[in-house]
GROMACS .gro file of N, CA and C in nm:
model
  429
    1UNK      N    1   1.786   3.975  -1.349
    1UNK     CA    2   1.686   3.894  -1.413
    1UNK      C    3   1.558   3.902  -1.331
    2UNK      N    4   1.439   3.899  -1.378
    2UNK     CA    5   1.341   3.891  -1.328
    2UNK      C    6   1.308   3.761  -1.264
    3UNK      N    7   1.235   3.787  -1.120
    3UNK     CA    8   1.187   3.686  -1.076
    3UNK      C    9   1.066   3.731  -0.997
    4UNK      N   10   0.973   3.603  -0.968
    4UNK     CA   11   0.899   3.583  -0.895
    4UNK      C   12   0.897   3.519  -0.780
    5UNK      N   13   0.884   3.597  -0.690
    5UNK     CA   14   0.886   3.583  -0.502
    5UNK      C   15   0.727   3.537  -0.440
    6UNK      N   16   0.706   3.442  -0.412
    6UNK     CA   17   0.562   3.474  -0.327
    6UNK      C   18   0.588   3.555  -0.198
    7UNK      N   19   0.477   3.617  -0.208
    7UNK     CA   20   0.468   3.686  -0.113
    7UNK      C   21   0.464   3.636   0.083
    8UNK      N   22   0.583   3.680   0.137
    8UNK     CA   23   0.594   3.645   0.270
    8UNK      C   24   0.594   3.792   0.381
    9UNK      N   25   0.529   3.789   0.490
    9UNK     CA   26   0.519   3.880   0.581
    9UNK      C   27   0.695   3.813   0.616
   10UNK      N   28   0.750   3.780   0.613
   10UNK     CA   29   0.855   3.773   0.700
   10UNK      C   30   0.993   3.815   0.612
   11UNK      N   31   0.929   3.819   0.432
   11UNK     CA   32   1.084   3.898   0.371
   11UNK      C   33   1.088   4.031   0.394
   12UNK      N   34   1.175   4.074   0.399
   12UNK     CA   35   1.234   4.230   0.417
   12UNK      C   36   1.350   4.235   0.359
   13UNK      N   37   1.379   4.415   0.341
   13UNK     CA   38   1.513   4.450   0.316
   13UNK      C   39   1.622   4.360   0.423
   14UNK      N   40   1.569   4.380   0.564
   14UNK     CA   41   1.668   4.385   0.701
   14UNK      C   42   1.739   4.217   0.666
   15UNK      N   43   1.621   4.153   0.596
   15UNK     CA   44   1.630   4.020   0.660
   15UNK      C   45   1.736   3.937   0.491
   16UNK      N   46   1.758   4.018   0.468
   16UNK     CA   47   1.840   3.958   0.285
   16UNK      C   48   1.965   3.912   0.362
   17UNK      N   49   1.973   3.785   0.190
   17UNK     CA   50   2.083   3.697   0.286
   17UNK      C   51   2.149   3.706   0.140
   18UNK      N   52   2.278   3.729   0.143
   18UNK     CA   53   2.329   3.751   0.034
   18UNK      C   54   2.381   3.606  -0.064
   19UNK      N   55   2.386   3.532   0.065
   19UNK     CA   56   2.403   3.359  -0.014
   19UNK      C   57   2.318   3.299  -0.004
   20UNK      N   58   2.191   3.331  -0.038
   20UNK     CA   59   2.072   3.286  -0.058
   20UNK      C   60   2.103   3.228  -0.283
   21UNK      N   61   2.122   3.281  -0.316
   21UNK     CA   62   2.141   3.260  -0.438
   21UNK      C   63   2.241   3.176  -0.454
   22UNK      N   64   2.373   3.161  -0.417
   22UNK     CA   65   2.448   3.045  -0.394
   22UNK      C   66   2.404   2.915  -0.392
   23UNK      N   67   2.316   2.895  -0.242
   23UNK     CA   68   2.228   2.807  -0.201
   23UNK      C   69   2.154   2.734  -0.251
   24UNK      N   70   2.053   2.789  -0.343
   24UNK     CA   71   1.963   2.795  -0.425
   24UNK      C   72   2.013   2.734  -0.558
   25UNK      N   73   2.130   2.802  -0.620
   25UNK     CA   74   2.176   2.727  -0.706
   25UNK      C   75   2.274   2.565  -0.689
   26UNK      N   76   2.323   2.580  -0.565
   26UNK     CA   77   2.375   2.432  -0.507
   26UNK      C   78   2.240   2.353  -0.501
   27UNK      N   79   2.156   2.405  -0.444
   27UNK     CA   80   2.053   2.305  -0.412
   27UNK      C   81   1.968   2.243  -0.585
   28UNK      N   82   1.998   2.342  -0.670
   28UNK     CA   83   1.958   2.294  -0.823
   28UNK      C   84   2.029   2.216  -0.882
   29UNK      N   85   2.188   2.212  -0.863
   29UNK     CA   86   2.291   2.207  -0.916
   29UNK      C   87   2.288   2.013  -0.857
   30UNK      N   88   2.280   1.980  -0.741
   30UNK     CA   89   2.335   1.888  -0.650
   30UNK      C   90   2.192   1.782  -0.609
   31UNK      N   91   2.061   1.841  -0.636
   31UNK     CA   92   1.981   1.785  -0.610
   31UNK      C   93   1.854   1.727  -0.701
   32UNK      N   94   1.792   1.656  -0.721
   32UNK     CA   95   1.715   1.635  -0.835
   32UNK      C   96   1.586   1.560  -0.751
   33UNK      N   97   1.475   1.669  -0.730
   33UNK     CA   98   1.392   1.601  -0.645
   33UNK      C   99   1.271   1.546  -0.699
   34UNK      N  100   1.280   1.560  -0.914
   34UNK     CA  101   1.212   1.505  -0.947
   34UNK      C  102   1.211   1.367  -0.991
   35UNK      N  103   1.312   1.267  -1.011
   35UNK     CA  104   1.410   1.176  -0.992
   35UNK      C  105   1.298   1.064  -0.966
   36UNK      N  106   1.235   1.044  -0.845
   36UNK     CA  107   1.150   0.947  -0.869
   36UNK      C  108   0.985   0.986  -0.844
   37UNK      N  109   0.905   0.884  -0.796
   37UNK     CA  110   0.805   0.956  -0.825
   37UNK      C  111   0.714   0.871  -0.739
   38UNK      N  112   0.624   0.904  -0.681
   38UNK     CA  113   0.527   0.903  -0.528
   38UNK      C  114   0.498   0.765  -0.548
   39UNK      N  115   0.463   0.685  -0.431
   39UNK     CA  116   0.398   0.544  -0.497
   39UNK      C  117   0.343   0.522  -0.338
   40UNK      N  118   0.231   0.458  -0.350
   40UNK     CA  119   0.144   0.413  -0.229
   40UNK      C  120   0.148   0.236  -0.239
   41UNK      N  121   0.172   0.194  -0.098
   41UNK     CA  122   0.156   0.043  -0.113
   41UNK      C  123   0.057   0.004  -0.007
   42UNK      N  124  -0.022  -0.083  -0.080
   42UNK     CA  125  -0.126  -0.115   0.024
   42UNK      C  126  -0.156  -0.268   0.030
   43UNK      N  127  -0.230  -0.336   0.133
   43UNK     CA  128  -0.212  -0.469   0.133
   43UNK      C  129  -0.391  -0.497   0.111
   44UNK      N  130  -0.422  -0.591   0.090
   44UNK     CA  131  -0.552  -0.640   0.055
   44UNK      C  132  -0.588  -0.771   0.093
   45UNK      N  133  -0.486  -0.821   0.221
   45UNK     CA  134  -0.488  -0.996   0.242
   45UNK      C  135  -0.410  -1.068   0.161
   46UNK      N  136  -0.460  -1.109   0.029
   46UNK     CA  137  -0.363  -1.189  -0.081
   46UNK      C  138  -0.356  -1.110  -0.169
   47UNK      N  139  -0.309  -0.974  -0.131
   47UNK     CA  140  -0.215  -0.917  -0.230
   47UNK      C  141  -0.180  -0.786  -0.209
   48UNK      N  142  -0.123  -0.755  -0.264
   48UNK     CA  143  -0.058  -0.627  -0.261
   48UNK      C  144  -0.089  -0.528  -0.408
   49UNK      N  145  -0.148  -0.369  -0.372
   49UNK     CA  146  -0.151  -0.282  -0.403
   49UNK      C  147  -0.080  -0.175  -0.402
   50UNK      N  148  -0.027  -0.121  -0.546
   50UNK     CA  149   0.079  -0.058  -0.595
   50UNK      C  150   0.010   0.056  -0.667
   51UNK      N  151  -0.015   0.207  -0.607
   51UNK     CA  152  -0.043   0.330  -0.624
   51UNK      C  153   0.043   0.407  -0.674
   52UNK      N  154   0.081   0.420  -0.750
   52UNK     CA  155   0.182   0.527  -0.854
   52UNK      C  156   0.121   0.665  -0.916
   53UNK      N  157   0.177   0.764  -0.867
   53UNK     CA  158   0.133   0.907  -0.933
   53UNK      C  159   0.209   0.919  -1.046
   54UNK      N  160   0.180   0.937  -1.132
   54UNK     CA  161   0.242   0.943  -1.301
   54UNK      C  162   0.167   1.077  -1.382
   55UNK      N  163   0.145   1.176  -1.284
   55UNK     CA  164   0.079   1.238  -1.446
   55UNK      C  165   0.115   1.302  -1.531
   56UNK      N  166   0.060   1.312  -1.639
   56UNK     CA  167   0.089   1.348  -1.783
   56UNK      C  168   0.155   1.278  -1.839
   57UNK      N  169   0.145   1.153  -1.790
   57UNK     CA  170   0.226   1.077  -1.891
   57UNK      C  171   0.107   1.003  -2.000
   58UNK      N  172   0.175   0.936  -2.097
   58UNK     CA  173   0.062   0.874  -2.186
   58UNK      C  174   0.094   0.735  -2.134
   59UNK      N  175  -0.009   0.602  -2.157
   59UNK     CA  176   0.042   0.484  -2.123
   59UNK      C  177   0.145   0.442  -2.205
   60UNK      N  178   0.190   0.503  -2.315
   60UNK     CA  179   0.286   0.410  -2.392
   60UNK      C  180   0.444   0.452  -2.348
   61UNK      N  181   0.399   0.539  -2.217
   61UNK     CA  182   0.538   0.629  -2.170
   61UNK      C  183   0.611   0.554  -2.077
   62UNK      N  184   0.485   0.440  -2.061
   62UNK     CA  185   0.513   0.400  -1.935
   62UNK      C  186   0.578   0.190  -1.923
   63UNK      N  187   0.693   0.167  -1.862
   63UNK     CA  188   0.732   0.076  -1.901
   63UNK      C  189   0.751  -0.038  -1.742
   64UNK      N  190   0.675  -0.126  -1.756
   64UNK     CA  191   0.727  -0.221  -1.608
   64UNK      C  192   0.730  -0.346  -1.662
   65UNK      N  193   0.890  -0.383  -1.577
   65UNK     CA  194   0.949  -0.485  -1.616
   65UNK      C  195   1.000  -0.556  -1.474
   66UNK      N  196   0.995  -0.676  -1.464
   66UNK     CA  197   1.092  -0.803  -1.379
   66UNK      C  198   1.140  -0.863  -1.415
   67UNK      N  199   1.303  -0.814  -1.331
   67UNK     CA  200   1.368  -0.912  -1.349
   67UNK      C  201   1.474  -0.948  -1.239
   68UNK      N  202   1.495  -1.076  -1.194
   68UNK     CA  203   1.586  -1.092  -1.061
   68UNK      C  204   1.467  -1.098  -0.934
   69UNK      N  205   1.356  -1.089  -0.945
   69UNK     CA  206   1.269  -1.076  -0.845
   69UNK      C  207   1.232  -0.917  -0.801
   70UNK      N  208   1.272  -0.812  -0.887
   70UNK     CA  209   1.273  -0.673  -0.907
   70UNK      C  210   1.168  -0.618  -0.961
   71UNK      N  211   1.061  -0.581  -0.946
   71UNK     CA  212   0.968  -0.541  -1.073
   71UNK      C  213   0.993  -0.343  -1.094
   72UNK      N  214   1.012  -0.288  -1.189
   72UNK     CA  215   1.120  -0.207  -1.214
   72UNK      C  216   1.018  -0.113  -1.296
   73UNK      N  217   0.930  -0.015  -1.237
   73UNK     CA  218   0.852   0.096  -1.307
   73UNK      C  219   0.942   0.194  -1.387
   74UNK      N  220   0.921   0.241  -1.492
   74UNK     CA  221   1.004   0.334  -1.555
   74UNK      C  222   0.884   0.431  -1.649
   75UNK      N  223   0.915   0.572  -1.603
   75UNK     CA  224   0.834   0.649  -1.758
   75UNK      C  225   0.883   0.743  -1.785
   76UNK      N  226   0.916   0.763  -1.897
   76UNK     CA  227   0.964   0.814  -1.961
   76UNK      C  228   0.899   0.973  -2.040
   77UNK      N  229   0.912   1.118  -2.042
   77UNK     CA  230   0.854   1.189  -2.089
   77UNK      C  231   0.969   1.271  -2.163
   78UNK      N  232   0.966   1.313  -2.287
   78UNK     CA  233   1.025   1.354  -2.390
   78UNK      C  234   1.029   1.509  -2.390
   79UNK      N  235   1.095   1.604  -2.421
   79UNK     CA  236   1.073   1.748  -2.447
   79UNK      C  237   1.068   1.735  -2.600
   80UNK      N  238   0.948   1.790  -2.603
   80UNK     CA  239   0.873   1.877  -2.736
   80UNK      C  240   0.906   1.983  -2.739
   81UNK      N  241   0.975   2.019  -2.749
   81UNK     CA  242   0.931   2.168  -2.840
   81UNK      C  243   0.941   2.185  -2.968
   82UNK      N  244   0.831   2.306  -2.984
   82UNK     CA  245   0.804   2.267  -3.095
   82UNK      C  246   0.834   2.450  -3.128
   83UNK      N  247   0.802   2.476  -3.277
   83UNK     CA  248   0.834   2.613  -3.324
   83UNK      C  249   0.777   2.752  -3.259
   84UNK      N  250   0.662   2.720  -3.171
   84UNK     CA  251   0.617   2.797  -3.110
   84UNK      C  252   0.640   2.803  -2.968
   85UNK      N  253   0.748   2.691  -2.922
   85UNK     CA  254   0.816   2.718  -2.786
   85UNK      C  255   0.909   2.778  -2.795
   86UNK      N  256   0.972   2.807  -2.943
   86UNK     CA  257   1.110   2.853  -2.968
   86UNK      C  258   1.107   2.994  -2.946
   87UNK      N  259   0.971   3.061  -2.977
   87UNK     CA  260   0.940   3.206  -3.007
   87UNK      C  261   0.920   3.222  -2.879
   88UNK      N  262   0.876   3.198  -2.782
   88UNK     CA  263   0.784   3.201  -2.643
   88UNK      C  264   0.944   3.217  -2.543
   89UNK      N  265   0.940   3.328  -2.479
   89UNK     CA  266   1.064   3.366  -2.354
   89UNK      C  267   0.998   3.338  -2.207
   90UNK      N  268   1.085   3.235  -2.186
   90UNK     CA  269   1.034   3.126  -2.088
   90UNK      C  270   1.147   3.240  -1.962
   91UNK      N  271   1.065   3.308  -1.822
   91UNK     CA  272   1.144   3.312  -1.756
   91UNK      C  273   1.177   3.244  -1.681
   92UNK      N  274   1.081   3.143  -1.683
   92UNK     CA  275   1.137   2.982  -1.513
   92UNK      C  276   1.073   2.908  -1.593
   93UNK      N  277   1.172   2.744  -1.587
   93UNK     CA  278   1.071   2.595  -1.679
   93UNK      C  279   1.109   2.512  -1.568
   94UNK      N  280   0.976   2.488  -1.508
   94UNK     CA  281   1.005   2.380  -1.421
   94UNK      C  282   0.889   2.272  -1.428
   95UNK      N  283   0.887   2.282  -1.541
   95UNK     CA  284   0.826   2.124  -1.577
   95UNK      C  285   0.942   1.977  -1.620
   96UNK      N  286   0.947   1.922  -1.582
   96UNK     CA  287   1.067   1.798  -1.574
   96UNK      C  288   1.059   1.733  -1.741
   97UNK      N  289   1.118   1.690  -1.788
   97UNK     CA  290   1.135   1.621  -1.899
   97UNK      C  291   1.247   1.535  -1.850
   98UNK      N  292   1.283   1.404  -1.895
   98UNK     CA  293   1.344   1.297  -1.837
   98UNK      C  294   1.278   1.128  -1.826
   99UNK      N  295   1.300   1.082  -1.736
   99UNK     CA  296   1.265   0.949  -1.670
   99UNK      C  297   1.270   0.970  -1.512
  100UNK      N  298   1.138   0.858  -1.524
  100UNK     CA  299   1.127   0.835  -1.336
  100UNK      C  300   1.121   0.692  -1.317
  101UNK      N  301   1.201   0.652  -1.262
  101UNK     CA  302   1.244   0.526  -1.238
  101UNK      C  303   1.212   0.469  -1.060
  102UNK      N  304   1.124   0.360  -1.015
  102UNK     CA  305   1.122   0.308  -0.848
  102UNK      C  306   1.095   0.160  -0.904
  103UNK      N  307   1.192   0.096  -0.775
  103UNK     CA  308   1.212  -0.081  -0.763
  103UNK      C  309   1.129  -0.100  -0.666
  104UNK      N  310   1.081  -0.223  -0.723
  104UNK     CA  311   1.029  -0.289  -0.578
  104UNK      C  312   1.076  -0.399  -0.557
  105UNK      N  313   1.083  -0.472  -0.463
  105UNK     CA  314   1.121  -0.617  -0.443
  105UNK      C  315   0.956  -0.752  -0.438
  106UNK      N  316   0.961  -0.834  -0.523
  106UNK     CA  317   0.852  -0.881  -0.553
  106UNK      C  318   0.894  -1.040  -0.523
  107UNK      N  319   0.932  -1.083  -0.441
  107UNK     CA  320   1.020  -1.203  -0.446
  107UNK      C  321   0.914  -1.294  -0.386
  108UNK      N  322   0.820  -1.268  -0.323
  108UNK     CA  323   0.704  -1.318  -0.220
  108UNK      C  324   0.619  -1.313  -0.345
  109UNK      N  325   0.561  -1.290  -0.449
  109UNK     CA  326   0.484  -1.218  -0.570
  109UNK      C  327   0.477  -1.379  -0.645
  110UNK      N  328   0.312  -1.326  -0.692
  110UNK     CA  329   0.328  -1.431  -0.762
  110UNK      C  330   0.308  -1.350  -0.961
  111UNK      N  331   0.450  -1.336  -0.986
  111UNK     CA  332   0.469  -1.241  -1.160
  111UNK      C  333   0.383  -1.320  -1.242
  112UNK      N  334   0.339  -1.419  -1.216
  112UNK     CA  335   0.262  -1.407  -1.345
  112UNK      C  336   0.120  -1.362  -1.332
  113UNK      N  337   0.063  -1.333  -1.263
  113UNK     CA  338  -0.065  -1.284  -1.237
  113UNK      C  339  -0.077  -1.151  -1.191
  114UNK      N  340   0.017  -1.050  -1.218
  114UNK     CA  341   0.037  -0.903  -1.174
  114UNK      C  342  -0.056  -0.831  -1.234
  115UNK      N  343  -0.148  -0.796  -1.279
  115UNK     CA  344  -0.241  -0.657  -1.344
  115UNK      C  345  -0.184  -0.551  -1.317
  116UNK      N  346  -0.179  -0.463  -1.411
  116UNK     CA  347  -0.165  -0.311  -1.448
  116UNK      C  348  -0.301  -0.212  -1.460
  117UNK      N  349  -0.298  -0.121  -1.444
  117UNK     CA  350  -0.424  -0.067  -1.497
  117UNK      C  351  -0.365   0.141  -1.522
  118UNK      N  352  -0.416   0.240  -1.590
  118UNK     CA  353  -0.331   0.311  -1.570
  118UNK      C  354  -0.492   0.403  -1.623
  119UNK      N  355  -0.524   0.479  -1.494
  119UNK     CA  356  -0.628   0.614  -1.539
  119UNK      C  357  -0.591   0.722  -1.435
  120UNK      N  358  -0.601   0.861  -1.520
  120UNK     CA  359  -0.604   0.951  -1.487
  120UNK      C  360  -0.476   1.013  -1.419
  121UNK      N  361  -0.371   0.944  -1.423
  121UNK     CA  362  -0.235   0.995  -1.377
  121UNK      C  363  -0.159   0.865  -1.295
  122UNK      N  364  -0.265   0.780  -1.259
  122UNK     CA  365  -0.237   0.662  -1.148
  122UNK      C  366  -0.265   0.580  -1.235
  123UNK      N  367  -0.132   0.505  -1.222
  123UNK     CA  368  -0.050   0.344  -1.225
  123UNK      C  369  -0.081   0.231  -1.125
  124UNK      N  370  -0.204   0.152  -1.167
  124UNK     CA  371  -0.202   0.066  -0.994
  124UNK      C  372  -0.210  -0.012  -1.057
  125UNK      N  373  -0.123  -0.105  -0.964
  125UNK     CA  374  -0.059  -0.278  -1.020
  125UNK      C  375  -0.108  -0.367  -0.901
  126UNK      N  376  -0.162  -0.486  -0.911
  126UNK     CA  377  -0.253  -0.550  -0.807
  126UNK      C  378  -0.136  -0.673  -0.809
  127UNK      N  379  -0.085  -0.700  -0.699
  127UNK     CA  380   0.013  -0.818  -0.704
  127UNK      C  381   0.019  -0.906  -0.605
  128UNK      N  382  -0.065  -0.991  -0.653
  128UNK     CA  383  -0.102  -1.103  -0.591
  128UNK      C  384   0.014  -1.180  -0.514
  129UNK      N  385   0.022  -1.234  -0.365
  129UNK     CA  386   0.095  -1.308  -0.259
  129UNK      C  387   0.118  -1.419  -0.312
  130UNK      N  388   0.223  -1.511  -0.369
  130UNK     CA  389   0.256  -1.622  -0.370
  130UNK      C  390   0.192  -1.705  -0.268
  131UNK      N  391   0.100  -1.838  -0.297
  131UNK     CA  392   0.050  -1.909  -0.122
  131UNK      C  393   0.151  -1.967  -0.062
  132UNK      N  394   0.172  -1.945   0.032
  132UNK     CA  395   0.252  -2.046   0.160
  132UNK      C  396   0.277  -2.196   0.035
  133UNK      N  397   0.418  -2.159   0.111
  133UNK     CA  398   0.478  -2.313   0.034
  133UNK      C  399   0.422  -2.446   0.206
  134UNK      N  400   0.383  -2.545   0.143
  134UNK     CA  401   0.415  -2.659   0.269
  134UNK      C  402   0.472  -2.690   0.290
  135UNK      N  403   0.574  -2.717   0.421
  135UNK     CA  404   0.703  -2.796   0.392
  135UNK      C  405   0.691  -2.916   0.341
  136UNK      N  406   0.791  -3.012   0.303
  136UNK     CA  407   0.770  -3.139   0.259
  136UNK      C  408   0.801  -3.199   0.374
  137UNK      N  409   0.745  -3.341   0.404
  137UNK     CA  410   0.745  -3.393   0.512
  137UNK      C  411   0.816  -3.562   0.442
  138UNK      N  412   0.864  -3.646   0.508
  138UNK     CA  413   0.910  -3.705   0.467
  138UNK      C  414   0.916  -3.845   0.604
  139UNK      N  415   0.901  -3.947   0.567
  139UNK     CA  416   0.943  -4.044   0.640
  139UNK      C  417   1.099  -4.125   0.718
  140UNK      N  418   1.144  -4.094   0.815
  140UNK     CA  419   1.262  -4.172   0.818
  140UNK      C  420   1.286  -4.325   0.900
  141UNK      N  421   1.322  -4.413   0.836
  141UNK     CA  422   1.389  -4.539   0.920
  141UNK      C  423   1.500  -4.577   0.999
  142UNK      N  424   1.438  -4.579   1.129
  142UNK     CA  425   1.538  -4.596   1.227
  142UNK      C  426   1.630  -4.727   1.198
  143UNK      N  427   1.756  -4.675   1.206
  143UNK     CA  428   1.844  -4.807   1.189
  143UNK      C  429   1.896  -4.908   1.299
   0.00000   0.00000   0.00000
């Protein structure tokens, strides 16, 4: 089958490894490194900033939900094909079709005031710090 090698000063005949293809297919077979998907967290004082790489997705692909104190990103991208992918001899597809799914723990969060916003591939969710509870203080009578 045909393939494409980039070019390395260091492949050679001398240097072929015959379970290189083995490898290669265990490592396809056993590993899924598109599975989740990049996210930056940043703090802002009273709150927290949530950087998500998403691209090509559309916003309606894209689904966040809490629950349990979990806030739970999910997006979802579909395979199309369509009649003119059918005709087209694909020798490598490594564009992902599937779901990408990352938790966060939001338990410090205050959920009802979370913003979303979603341009250009990035998902950023602004999530505001719950304020410091006071303790309650209370009076007691010595008996």
């Amino acid at each position: 089958m045909f393939e494409i090698i980039p070019f390395d000063y260091h492949t050679s005949r001398s240097s072929y490894d015959p379970f290189r293809h083995f490898e290669e297919m265990e490592r396809q077979m056993f590993s899924n490194p598109v599975s989740n998907f990049r996210a930056d967290v940043l703090t802002n004082g009273d709150s927290f900033v949530i950087e998500a790489e998403l691209p090509g997705f559309k916003k309606e692909d894209i689904n966040l939900d809490i629950e349990d104190d979990i806030l739970t990103i999910k997006a979802t991208r579909q395979n199309e094909e369509s009649d003119e992918d059918s005709k087209r001899k694909f020798i490598r597809r490594e564009r992902f079709y599937g779901s990408y799914t990352r938790s966060f723990d939001v338990s410090n969060i205050d959920t009802s005031a979370i913003t979303a916003e979603y341009n250009d591939g990035i998902l950023t969710l602004v999530l505001p710090k719950k304020a410091p509870e006071k303790p309650k203080t209370r009076h007691l009578d010595i008996l």
